[in-house]
mmCIF file of C-alpha atoms and ligand atoms in Angstrom:
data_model
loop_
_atom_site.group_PDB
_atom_site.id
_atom_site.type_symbol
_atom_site.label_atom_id
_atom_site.label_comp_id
_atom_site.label_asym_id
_atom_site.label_seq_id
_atom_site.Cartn_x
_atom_site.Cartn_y
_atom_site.Cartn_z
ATOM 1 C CA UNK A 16 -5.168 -101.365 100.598
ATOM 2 C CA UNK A 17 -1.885 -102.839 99.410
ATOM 3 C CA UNK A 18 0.439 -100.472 98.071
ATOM 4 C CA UNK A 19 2.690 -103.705 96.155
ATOM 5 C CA UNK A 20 2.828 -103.576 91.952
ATOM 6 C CA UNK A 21 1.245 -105.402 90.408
ATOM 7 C CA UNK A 22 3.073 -108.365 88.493
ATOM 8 C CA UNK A 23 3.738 -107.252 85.056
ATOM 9 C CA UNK A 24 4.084 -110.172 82.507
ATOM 10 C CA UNK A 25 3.945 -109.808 78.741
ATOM 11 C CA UNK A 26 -0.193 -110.448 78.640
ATOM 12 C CA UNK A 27 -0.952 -107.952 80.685
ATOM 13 C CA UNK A 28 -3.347 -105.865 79.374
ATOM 14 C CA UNK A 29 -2.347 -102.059 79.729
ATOM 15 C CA UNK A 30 -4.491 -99.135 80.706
ATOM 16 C CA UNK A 31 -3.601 -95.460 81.240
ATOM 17 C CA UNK A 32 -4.327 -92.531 82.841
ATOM 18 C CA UNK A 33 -4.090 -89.391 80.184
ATOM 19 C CA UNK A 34 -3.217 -86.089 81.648
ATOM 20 C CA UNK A 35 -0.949 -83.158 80.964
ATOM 21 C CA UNK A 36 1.131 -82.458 82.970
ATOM 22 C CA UNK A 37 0.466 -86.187 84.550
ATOM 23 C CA UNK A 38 2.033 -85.527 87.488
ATOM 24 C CA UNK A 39 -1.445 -84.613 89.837
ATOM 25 C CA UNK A 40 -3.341 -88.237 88.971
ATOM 26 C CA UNK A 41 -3.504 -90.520 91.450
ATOM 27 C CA UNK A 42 -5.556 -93.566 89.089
ATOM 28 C CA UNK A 43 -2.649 -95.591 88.632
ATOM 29 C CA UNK A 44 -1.803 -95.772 92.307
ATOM 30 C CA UNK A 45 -5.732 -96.836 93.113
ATOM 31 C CA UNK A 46 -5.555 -99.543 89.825
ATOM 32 C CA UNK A 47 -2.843 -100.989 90.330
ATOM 33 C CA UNK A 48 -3.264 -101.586 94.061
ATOM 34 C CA UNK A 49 -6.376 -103.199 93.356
ATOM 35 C CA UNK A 50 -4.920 -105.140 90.330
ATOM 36 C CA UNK A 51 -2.236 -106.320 93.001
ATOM 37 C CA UNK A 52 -4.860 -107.606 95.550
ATOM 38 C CA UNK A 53 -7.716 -109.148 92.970
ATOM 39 C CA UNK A 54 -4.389 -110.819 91.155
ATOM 40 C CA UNK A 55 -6.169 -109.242 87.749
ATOM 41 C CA UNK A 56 -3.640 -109.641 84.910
ATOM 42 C CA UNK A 57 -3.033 -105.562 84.200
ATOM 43 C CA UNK A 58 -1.293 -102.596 84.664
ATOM 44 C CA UNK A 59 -2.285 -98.822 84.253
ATOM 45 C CA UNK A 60 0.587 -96.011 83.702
ATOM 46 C CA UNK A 61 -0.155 -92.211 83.416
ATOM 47 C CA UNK A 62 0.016 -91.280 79.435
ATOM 48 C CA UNK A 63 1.468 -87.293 79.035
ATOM 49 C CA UNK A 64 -0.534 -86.646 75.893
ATOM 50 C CA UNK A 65 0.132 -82.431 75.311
ATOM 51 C CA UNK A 66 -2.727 -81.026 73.291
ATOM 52 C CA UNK A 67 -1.086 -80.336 70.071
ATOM 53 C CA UNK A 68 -0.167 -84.027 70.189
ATOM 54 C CA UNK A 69 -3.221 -85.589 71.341
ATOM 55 C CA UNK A 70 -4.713 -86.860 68.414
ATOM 56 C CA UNK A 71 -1.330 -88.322 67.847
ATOM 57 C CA UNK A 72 -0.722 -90.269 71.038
ATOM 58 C CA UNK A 73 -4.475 -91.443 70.961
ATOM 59 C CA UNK A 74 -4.337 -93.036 67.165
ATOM 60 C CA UNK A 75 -1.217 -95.062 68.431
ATOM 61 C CA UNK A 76 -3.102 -96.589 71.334
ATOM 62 C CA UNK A 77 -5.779 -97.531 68.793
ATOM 63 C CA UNK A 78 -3.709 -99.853 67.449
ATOM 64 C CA UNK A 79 -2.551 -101.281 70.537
ATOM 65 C CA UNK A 80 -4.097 -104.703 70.770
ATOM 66 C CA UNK A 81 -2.928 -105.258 74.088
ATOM 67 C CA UNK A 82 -4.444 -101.441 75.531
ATOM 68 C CA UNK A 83 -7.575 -101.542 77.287
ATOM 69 C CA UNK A 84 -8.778 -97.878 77.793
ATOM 70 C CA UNK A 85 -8.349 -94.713 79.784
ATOM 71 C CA UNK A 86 -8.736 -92.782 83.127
ATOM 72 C CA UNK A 87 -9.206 -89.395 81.264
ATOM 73 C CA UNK A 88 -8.230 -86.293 83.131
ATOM 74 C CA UNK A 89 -6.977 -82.055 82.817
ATOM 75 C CA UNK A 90 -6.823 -81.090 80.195
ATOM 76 C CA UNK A 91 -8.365 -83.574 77.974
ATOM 77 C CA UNK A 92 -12.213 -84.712 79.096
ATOM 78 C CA UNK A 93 -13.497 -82.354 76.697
ATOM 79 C CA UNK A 94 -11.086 -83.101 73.559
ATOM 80 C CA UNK A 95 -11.095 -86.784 73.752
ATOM 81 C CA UNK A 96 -15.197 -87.142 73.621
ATOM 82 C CA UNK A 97 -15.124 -85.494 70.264
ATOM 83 C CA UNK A 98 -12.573 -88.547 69.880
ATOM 84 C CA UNK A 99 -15.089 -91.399 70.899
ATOM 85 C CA UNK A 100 -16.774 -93.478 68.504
ATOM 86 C CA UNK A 101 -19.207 -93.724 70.729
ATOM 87 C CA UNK A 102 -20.647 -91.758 74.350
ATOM 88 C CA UNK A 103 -22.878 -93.152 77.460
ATOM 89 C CA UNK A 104 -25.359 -91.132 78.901
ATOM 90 C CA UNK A 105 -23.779 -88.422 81.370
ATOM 91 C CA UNK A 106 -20.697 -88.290 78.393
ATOM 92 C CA UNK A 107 -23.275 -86.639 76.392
ATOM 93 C CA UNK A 108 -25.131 -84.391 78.627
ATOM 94 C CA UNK A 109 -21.423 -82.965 79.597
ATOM 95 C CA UNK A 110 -19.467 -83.198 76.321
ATOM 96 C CA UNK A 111 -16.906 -84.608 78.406
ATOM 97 C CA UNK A 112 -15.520 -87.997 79.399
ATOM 98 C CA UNK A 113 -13.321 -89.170 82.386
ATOM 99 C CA UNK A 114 -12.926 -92.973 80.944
ATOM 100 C CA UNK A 115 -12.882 -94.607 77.802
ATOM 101 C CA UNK A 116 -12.895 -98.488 76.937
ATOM 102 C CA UNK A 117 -10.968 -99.694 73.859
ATOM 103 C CA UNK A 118 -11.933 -102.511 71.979
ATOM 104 C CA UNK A 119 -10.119 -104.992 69.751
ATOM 105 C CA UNK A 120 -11.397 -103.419 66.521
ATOM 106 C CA UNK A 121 -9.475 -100.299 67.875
ATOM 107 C CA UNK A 122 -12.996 -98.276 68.572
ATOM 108 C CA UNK A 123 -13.266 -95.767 71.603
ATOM 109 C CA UNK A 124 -16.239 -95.693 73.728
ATOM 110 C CA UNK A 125 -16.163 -92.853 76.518
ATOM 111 C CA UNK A 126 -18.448 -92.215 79.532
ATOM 112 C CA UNK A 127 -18.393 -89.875 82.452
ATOM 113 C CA UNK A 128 -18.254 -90.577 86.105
ATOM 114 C CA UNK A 129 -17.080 -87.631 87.814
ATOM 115 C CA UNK A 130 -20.633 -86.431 88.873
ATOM 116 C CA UNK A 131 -22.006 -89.550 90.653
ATOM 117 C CA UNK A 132 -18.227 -89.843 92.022
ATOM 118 C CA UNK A 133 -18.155 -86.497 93.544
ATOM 119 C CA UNK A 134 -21.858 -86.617 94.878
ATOM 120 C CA UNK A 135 -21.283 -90.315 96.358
ATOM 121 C CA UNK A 136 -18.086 -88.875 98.055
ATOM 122 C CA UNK A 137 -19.994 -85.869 99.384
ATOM 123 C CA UNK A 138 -22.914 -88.126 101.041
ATOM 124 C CA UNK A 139 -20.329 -90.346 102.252
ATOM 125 C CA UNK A 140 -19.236 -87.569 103.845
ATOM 126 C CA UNK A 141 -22.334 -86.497 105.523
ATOM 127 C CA UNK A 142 -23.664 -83.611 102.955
ATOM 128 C CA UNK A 143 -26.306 -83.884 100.425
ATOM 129 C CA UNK A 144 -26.503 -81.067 97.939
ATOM 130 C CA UNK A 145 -30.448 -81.697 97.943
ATOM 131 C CA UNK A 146 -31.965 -78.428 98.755
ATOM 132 C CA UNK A 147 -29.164 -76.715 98.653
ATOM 133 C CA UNK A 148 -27.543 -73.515 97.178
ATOM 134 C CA UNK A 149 -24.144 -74.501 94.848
ATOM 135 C CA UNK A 150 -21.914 -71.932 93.658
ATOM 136 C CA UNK A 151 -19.431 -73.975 91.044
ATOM 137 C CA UNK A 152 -15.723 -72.688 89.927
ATOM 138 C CA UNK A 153 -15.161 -73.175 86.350
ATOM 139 C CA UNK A 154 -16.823 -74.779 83.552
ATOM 140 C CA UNK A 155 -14.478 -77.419 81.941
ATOM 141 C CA UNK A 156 -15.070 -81.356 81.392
ATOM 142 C CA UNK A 157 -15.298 -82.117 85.281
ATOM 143 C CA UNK A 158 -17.926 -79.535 85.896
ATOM 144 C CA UNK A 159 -20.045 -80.119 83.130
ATOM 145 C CA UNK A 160 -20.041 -83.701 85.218
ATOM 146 C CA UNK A 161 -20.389 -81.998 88.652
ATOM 147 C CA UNK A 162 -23.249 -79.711 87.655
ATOM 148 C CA UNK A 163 -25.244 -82.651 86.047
ATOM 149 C CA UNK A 164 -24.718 -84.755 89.093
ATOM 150 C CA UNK A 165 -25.694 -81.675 91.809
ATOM 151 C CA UNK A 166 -28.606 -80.918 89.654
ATOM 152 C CA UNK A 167 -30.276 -84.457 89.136
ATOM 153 C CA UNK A 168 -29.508 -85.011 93.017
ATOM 154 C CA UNK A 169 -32.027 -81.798 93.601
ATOM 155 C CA UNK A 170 -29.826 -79.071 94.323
ATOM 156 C CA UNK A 171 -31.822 -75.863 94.447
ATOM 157 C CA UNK A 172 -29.812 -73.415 92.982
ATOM 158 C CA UNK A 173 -26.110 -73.594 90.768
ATOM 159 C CA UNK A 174 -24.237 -70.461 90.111
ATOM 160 C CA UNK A 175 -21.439 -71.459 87.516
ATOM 161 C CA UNK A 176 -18.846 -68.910 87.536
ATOM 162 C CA UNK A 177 -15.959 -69.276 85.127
ATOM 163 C CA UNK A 178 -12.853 -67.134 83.665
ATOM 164 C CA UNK A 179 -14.408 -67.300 79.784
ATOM 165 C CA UNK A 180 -18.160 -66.473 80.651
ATOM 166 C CA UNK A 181 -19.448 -67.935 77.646
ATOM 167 C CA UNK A 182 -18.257 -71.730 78.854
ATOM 168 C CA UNK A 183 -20.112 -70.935 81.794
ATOM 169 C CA UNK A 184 -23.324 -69.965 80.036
ATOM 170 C CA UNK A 185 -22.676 -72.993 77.367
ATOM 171 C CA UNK A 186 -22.676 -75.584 80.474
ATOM 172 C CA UNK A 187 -25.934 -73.694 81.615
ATOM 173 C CA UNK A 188 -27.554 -74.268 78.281
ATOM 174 C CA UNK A 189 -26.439 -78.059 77.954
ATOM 175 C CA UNK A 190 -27.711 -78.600 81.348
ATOM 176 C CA UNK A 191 -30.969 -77.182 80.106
ATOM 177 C CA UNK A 192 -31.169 -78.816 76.815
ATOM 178 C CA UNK A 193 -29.635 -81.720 77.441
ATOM 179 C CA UNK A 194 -30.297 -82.434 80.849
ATOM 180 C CA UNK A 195 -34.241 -80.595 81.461
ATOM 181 C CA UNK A 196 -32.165 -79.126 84.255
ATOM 182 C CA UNK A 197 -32.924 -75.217 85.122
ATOM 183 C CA UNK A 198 -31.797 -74.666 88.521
ATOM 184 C CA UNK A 199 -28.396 -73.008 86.933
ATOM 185 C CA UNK A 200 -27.230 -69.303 86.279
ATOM 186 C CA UNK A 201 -24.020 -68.333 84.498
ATOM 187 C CA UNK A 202 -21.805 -65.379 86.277
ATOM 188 C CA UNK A 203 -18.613 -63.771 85.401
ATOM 189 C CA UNK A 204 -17.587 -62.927 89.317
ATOM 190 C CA UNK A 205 -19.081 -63.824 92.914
ATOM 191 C CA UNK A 206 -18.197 -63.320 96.060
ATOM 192 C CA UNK A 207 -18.822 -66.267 97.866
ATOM 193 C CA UNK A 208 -21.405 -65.150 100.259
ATOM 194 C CA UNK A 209 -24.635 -67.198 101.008
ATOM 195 C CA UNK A 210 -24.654 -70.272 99.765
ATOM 196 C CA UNK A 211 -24.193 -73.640 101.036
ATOM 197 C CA UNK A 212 -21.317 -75.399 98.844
ATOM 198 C CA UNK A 213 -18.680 -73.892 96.893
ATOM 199 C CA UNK A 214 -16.670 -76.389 94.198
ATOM 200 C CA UNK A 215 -13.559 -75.557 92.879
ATOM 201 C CA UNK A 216 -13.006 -77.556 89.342
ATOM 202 C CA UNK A 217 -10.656 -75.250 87.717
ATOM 203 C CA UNK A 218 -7.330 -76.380 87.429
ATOM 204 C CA UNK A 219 -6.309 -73.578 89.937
ATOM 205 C CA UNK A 220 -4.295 -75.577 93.001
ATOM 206 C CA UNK A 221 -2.699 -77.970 90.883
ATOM 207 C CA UNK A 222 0.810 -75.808 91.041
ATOM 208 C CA UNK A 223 2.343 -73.871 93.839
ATOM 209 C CA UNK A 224 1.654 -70.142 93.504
ATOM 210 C CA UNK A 225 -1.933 -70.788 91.510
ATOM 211 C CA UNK A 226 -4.325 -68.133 92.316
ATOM 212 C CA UNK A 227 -7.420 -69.087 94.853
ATOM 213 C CA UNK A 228 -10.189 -69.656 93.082
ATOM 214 C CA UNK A 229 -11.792 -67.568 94.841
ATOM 215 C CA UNK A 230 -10.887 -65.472 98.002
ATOM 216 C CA UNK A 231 -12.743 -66.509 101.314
ATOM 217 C CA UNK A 232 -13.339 -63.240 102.820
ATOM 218 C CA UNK A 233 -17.025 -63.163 102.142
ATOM 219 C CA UNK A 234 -17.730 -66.344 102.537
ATOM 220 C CA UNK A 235 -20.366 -67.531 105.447
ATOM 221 C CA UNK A 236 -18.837 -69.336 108.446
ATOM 222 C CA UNK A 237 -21.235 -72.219 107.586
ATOM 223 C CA UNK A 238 -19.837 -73.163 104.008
ATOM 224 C CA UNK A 239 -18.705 -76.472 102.781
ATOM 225 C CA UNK A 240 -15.773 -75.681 101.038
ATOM 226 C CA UNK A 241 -14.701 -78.870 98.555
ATOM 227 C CA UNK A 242 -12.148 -78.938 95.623
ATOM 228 C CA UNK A 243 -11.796 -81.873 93.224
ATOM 229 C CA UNK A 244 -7.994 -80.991 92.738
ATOM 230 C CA UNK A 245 -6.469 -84.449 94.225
ATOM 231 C CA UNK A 246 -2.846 -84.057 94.453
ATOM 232 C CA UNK A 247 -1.589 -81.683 96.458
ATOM 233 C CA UNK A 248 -4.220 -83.367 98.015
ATOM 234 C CA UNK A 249 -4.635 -80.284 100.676
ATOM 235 C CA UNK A 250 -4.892 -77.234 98.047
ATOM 236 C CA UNK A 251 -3.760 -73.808 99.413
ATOM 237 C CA UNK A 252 -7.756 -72.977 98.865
ATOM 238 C CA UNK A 253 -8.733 -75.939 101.198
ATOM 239 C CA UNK A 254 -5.816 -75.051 103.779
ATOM 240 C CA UNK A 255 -6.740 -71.441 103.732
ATOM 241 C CA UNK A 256 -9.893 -72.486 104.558
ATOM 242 C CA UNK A 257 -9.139 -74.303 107.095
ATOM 243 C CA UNK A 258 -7.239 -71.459 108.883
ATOM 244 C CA UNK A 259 -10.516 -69.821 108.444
ATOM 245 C CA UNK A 260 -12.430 -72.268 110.297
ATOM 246 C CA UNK A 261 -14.531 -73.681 107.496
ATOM 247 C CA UNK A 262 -15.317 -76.861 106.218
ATOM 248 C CA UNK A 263 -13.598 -78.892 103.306
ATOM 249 C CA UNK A 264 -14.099 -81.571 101.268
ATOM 250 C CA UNK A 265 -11.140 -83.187 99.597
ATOM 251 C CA UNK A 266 -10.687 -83.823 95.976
ATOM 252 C CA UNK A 267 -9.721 -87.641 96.383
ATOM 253 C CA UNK A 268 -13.411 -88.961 97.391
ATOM 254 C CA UNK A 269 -14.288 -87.934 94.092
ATOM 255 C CA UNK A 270 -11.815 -90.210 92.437
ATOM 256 C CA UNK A 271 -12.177 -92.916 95.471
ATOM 257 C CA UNK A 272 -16.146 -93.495 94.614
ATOM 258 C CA UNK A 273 -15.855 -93.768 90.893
ATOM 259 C CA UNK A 274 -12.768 -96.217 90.651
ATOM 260 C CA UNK A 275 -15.078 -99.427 90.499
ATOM 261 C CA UNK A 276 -17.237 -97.377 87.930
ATOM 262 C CA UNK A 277 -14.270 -96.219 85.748
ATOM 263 C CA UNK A 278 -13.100 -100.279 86.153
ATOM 264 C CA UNK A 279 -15.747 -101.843 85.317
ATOM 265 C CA UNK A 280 -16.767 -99.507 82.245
ATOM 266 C CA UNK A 281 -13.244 -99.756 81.007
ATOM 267 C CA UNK A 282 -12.590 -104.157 81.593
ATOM 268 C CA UNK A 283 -10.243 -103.194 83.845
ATOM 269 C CA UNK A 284 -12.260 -104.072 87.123
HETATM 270 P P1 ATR B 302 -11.089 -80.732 83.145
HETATM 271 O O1 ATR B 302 -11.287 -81.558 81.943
HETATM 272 O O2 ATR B 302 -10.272 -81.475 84.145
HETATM 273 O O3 ATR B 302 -12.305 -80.167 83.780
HETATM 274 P P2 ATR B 302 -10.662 -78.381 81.576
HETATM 275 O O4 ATR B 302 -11.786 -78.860 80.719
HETATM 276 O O5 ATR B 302 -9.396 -77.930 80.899
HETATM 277 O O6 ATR B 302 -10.208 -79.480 82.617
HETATM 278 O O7 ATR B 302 -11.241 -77.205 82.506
HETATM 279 C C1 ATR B 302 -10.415 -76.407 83.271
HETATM 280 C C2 ATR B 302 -11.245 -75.330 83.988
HETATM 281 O O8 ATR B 302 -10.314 -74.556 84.755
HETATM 282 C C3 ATR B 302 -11.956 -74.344 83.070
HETATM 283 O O9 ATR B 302 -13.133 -73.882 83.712
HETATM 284 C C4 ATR B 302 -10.943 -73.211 82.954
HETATM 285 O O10 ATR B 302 -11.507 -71.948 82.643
HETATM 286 P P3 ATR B 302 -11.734 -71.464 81.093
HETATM 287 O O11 ATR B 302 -13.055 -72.032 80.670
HETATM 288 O O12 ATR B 302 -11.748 -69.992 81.196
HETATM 289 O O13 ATR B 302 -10.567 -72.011 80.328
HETATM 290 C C5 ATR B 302 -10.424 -73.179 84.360
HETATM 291 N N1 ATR B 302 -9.098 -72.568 84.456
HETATM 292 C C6 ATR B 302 -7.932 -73.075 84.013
HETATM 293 N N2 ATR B 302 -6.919 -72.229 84.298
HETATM 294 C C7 ATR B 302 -7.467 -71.163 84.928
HETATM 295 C C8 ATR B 302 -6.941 -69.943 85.490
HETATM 296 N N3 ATR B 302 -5.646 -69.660 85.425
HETATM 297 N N4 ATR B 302 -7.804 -69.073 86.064
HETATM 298 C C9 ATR B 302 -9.119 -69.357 86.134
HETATM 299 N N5 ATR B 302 -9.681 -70.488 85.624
HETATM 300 C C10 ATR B 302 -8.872 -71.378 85.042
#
């Protein structure tokens, strides 16, 4: 893929990647690459949006007739589909949305693609979660996504454990009301041992020093160890890990097979 800019005149449309901090995402490098090889007339730049201003920063890009929509990312997946005029499917089993379109009249329309990204990237891969047991880290936007996705593709069992228990057991709920999905139980703690998968999707990685998610002691030899956490794209979790002999699964296949999805739900693609 070619890593030139793409050329930036004064009709290109502009799309963005909201984050904060921004500095993890790795969207803009993936858009405008491919913006740069299709010769597609646009250009997407990360958007710090910090909570208290969010609101702020989002009803200025509504009036932006020349901004085209978002890659949505930590902290805001949650936040911003309260802010959506309107939500797909998997945005409202989840609550959550990792991309939004704009359109001309200013309205937001937000879906979610983090679940059939991270699944795709984990077949690609070689492992199916059909059958098998999940325990999931966290219960923000992108695992509301993830547990939707592991659950329609037949995973047997998914033990959400999260800091603030009741997030945990509120994702368990929506994925049975929402989703007629029951395979799920909420925990406050876990050890790791016996089960197939474990998914990090808290925000724990992102800066040096970060806690593990969870320590790897107990975990069996034969567990796939994946984070979603895409730059430092090798996690101390994933590295330590490795040192232990298990296997990982990066974060960046879960952005890699949901950039045509994102792109084509948002015109920028
Ligand atoms: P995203 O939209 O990208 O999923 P999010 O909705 O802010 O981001 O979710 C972040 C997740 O990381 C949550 O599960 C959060 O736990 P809480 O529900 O308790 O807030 C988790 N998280 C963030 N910082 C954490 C920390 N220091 N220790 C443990 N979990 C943490």
């Amino acid at each position: 893929m070619t890593k030139e800019m793409p050329w930036v005149t004064g009709a290109s449309r502009v799309f963005g990647t909201i984050a904060h901090p921004p500095h993890h995402v790795r969207a803009p490098m993936l858009f405008n690459a491919l913006f740069a090889e299709r010769g597609l007339d646009n250009i997407m730049v990360p958007i710090d949006a910090p909570p208290a201003d969010l609101a702020a920063v989002i009803a200025g890009l509504r009036k932006m007739p020349n901004f085209g929509g978002l890659a949505v990312t930590i902290p805001h997946k949650i936040a911003l589909a309260d802010m959506c005029d309107s939500l797909g499917a998997v945005a409202k089993i989840t609550g959550a949305v990792n991309a939004i379109r704009f359109d001309p009249d200013g309205s937001m329309h937000g879906d979610n693609f983090d679940g059939e990204g991270f699944v795709t990237g984990l077949a690609l891969k070689g492992h199916s979660v059909a059958g098998k047991t999940i325990l999931m880290i966290g219960a923000g936007g992108a695992a509301r996504a993830i547990a939707a996705a592991v659950c329609a593709a037949g995973a047997e069992k998914l033990i959400i454990v999260n800091r603030t228990v009741k997030n945990a057991d509120a994702l368990r709920n929506a994925l049975v009301k929402e989703g007629n999905h029951h395979q799920s139980i909420a925990q406050d703690s876990h050890d790791g041992s016996g089960v197939d998968i474990i998914i990090n999707t808290t925000s724990l990685g992102l800066k040096p020093g970060d806690d593990l998610p969870l320590a790897l002691d107990h975990v069996d030899d034969n567990t796939l160890i994946a984070d979603i956490i895409m730059i430092p794209e090798q996690t101390a979790w994933l590295l330590a890990a490795e040192q232990r002999g298990l296997a990982t699964h990066y974060g960046r296949h879960m952005l890699d097979c949901q950039i045509e999805l994102i792109g084509s739900f948002i015109g920028a693609l």
